[in-house]
Backbone as JSON Lines, residues from 0, in Angstrom:
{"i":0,"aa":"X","n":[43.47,-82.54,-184.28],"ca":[44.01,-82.14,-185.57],"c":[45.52,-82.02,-185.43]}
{"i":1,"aa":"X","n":[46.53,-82.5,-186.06],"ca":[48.27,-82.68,-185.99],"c":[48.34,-81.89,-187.04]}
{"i":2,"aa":"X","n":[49.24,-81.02,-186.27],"ca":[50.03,-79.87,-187.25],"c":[50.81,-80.56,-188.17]}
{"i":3,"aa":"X","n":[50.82,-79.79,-189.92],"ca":[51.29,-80.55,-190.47],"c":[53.19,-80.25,-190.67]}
{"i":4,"aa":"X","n":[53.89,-81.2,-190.81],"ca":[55.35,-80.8,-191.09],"c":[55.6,-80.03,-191.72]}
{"i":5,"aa":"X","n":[56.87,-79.21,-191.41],"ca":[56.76,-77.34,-192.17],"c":[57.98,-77.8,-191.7]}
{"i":6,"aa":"X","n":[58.5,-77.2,-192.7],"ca":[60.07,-76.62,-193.59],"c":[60.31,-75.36,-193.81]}
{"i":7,"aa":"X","n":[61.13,-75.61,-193.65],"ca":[62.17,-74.42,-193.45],"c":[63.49,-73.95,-194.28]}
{"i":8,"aa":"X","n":[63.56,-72.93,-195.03],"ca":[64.91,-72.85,-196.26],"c":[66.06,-71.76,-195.02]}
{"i":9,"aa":"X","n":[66.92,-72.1,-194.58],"ca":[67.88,-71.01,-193.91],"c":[68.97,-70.6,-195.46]}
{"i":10,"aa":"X","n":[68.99,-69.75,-195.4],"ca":[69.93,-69.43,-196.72],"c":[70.8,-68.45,-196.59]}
{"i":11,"aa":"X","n":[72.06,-68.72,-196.28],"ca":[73.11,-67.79,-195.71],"c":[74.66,-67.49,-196.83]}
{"i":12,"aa":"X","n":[74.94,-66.5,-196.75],"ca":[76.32,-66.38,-197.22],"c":[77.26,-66.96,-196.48]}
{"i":13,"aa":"X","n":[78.28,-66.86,-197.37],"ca":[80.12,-67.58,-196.61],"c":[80.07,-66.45,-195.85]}
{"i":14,"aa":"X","n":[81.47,-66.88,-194.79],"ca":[81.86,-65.63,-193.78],"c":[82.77,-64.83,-194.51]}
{"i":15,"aa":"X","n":[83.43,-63.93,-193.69],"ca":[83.91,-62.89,-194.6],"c":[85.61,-63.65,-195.1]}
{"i":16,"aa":"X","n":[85.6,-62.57,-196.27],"ca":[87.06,-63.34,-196.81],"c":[88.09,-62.21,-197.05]}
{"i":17,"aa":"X","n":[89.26,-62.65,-197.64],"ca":[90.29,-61.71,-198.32],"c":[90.56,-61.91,-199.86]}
{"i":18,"aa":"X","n":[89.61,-60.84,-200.2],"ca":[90.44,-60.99,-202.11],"c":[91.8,-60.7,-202.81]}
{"i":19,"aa":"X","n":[92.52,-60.0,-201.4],"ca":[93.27,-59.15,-201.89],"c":[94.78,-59.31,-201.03]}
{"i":20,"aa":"X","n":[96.03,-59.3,-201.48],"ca":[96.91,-59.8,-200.86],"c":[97.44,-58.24,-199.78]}
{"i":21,"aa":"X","n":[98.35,-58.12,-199.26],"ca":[98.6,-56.99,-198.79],"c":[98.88,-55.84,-199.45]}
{"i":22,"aa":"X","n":[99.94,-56.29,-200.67],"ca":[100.17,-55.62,-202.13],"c":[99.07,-55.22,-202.67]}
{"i":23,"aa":"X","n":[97.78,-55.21,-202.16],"ca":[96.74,-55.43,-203.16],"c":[96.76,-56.1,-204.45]}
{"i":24,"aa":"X","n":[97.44,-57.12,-204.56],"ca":[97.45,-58.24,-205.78],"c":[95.73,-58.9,-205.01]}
{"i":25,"aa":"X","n":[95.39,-59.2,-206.14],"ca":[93.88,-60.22,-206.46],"c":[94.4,-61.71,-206.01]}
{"i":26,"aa":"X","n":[93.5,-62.43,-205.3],"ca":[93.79,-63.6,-205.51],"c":[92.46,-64.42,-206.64]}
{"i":27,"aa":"X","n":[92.55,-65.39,-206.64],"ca":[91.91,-65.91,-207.57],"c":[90.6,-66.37,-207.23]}
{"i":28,"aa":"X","n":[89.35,-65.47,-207.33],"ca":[88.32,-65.64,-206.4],"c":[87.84,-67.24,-206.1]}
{"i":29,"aa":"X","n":[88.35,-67.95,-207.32],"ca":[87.69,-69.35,-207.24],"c":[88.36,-70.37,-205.9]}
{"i":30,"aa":"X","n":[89.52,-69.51,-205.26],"ca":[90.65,-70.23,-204.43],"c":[90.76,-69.52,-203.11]}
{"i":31,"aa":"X","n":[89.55,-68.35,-202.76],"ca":[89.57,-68.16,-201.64],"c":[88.78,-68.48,-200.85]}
{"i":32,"aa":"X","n":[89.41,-68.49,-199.6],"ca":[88.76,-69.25,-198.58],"c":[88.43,-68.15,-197.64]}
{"i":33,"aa":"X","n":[87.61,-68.66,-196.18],"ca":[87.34,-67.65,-195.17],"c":[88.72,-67.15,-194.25]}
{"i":34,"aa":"X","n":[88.58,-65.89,-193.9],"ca":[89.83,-65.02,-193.22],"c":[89.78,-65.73,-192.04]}
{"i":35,"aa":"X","n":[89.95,-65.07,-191.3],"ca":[90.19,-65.22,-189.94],"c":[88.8,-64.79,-189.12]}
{"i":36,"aa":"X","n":[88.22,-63.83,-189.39],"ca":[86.88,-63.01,-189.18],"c":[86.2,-64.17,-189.93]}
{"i":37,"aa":"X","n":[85.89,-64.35,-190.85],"ca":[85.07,-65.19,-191.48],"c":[84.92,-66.92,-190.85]}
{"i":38,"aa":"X","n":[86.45,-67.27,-189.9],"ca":[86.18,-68.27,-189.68],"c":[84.86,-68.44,-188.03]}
{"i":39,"aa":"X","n":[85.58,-66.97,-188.03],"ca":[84.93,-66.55,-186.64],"c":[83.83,-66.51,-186.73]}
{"i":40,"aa":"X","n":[82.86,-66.02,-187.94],"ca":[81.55,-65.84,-188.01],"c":[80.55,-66.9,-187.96]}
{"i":41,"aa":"X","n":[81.62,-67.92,-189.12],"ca":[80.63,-69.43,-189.62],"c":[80.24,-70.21,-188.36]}
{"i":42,"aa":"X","n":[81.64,-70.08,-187.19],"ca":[81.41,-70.71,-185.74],"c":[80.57,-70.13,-184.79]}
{"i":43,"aa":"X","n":[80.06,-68.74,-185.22],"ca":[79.48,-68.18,-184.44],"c":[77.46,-68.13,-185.23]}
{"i":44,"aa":"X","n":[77.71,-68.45,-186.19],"ca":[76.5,-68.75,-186.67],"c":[75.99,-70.12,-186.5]}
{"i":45,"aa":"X","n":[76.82,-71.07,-186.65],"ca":[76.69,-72.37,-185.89],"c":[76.05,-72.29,-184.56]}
{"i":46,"aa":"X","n":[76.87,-71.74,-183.95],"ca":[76.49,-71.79,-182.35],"c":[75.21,-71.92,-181.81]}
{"i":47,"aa":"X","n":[74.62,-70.2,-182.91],"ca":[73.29,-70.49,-182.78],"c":[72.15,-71.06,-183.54]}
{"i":48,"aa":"X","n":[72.44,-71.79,-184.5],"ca":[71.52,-73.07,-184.95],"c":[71.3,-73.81,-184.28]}
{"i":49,"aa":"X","n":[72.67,-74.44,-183.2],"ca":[72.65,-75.3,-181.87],"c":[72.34,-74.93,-180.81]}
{"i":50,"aa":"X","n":[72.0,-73.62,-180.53],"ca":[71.33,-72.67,-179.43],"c":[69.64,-73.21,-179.96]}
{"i":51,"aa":"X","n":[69.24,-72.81,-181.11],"ca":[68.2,-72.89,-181.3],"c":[67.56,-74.21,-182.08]}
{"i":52,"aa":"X","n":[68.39,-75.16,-181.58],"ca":[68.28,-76.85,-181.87],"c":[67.86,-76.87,-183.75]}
{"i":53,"aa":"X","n":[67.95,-76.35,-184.11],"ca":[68.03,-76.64,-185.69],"c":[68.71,-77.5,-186.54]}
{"i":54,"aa":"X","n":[67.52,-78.4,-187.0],"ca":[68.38,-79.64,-187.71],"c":[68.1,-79.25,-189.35]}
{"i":55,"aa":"X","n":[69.12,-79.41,-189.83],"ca":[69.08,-79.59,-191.29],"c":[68.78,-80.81,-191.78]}
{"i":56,"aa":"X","n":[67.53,-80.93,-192.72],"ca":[67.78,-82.11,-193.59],"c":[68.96,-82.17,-195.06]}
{"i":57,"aa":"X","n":[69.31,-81.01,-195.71],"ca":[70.35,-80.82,-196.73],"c":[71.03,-79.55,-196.42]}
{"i":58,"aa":"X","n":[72.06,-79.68,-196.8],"ca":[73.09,-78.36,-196.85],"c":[73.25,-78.33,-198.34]}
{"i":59,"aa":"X","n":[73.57,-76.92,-198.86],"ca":[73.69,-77.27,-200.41],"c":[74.67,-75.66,-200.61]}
{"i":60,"aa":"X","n":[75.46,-75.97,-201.23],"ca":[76.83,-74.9,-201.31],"c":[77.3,-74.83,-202.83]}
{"i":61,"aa":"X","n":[77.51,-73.53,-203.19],"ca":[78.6,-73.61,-204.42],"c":[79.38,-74.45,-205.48]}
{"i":62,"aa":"X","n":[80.16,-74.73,-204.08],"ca":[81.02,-75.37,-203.6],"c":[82.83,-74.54,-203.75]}
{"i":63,"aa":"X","n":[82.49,-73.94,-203.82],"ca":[83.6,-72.92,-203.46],"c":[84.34,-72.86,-202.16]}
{"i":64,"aa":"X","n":[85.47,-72.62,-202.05],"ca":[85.82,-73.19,-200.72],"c":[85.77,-72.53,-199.33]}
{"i":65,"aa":"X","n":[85.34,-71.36,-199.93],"ca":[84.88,-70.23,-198.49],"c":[83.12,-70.85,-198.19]}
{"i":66,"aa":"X","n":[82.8,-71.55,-199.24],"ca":[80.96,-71.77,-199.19],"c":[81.08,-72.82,-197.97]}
{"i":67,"aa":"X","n":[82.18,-73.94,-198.78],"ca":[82.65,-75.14,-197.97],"c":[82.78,-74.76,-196.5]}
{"i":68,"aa":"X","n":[83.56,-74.25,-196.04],"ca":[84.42,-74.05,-195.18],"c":[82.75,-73.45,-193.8]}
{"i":69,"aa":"X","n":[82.11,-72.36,-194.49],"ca":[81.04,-71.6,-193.57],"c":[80.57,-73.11,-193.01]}
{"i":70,"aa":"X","n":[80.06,-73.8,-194.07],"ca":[79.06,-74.98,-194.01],"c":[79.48,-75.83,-193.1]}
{"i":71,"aa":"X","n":[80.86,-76.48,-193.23],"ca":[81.79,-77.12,-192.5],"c":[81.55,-76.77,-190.97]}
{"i":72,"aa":"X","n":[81.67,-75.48,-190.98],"ca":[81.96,-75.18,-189.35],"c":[80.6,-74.84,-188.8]}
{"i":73,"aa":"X","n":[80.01,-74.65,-189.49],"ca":[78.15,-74.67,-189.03],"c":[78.09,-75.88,-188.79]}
{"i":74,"aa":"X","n":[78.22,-77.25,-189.54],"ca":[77.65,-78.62,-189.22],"c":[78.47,-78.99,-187.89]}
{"i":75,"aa":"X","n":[79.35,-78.69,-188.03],"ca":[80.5,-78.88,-186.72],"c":[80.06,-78.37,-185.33]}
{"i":76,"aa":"X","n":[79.8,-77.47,-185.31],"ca":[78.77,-76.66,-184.14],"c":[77.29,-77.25,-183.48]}
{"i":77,"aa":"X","n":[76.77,-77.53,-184.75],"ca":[75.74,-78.08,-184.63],"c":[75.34,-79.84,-184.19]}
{"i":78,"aa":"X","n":[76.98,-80.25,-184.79],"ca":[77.37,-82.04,-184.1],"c":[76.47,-82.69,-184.84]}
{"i":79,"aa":"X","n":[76.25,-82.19,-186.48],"ca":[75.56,-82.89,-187.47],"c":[76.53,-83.1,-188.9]}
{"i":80,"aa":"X","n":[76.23,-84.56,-188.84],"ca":[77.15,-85.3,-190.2],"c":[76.1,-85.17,-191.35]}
{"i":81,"aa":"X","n":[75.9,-84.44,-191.63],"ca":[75.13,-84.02,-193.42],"c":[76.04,-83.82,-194.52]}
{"i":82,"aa":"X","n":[76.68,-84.42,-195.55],"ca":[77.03,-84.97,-196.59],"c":[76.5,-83.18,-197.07]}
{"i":83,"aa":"X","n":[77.49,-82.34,-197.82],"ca":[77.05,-80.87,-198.23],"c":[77.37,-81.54,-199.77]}
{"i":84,"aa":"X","n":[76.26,-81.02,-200.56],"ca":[75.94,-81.21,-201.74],"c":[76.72,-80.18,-202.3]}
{"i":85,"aa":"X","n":[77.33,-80.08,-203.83],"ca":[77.88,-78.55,-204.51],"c":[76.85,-78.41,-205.45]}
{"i":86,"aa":"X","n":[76.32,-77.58,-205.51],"ca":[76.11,-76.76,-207.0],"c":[76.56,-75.69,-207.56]}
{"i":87,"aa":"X","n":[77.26,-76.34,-208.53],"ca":[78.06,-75.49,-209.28],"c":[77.39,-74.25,-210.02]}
{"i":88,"aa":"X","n":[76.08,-74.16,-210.16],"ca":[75.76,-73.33,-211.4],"c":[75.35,-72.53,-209.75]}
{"i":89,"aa":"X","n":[75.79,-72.69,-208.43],"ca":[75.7,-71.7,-207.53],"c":[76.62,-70.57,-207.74]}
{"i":90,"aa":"X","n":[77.86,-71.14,-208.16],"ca":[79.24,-69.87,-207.93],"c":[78.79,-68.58,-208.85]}
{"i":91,"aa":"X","n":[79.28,-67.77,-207.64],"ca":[79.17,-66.09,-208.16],"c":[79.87,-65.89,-209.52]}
């Protein structure tokens, strides 16, 4: 009897960001990207998808550029070229 193929949804947030300038002025949520910590996280969540050999068949994002950016450095880690889809009716 062959086990049948099983899927899998991983569904993660962006890494962490900055909304806020030092002034505490706002930036424009649609234009922020991951901090410095946040870039740290997406590479460190990567790591272990590729620790734990995980292949994606789709990536699917916002497309916001902190969404971008997590996704980016996850596929990068992982040494997988997957084309990240946006959906827009994703953004917060």
């Amino acid at each position: 009897m062959s086990t049948p193929n099983r899927r899998r949804i991983y569904l993660m947030r962006h890494g962490s960001v900055t909304y806020f300038d030092t002034a505490g002025k706002p930036f424009l949520p649609e234009n922020v990207t991951l901090n410095e910590q946040g870039c740290a996280q997406a590479t460190a969540a990567g790591k272990v998808f590729a620790q734990e050999k995980i292949h994606f068949d789709r990536v699917i994002v916002s497309g916001l550029p902190r969404t971008v950016e997590t996704a980016t450095r996850v596929l990068a880690e992982t040494e997988q070229q997957i084309d990240i889809e946006h959906w827009p009716e994703w953004v917060e």
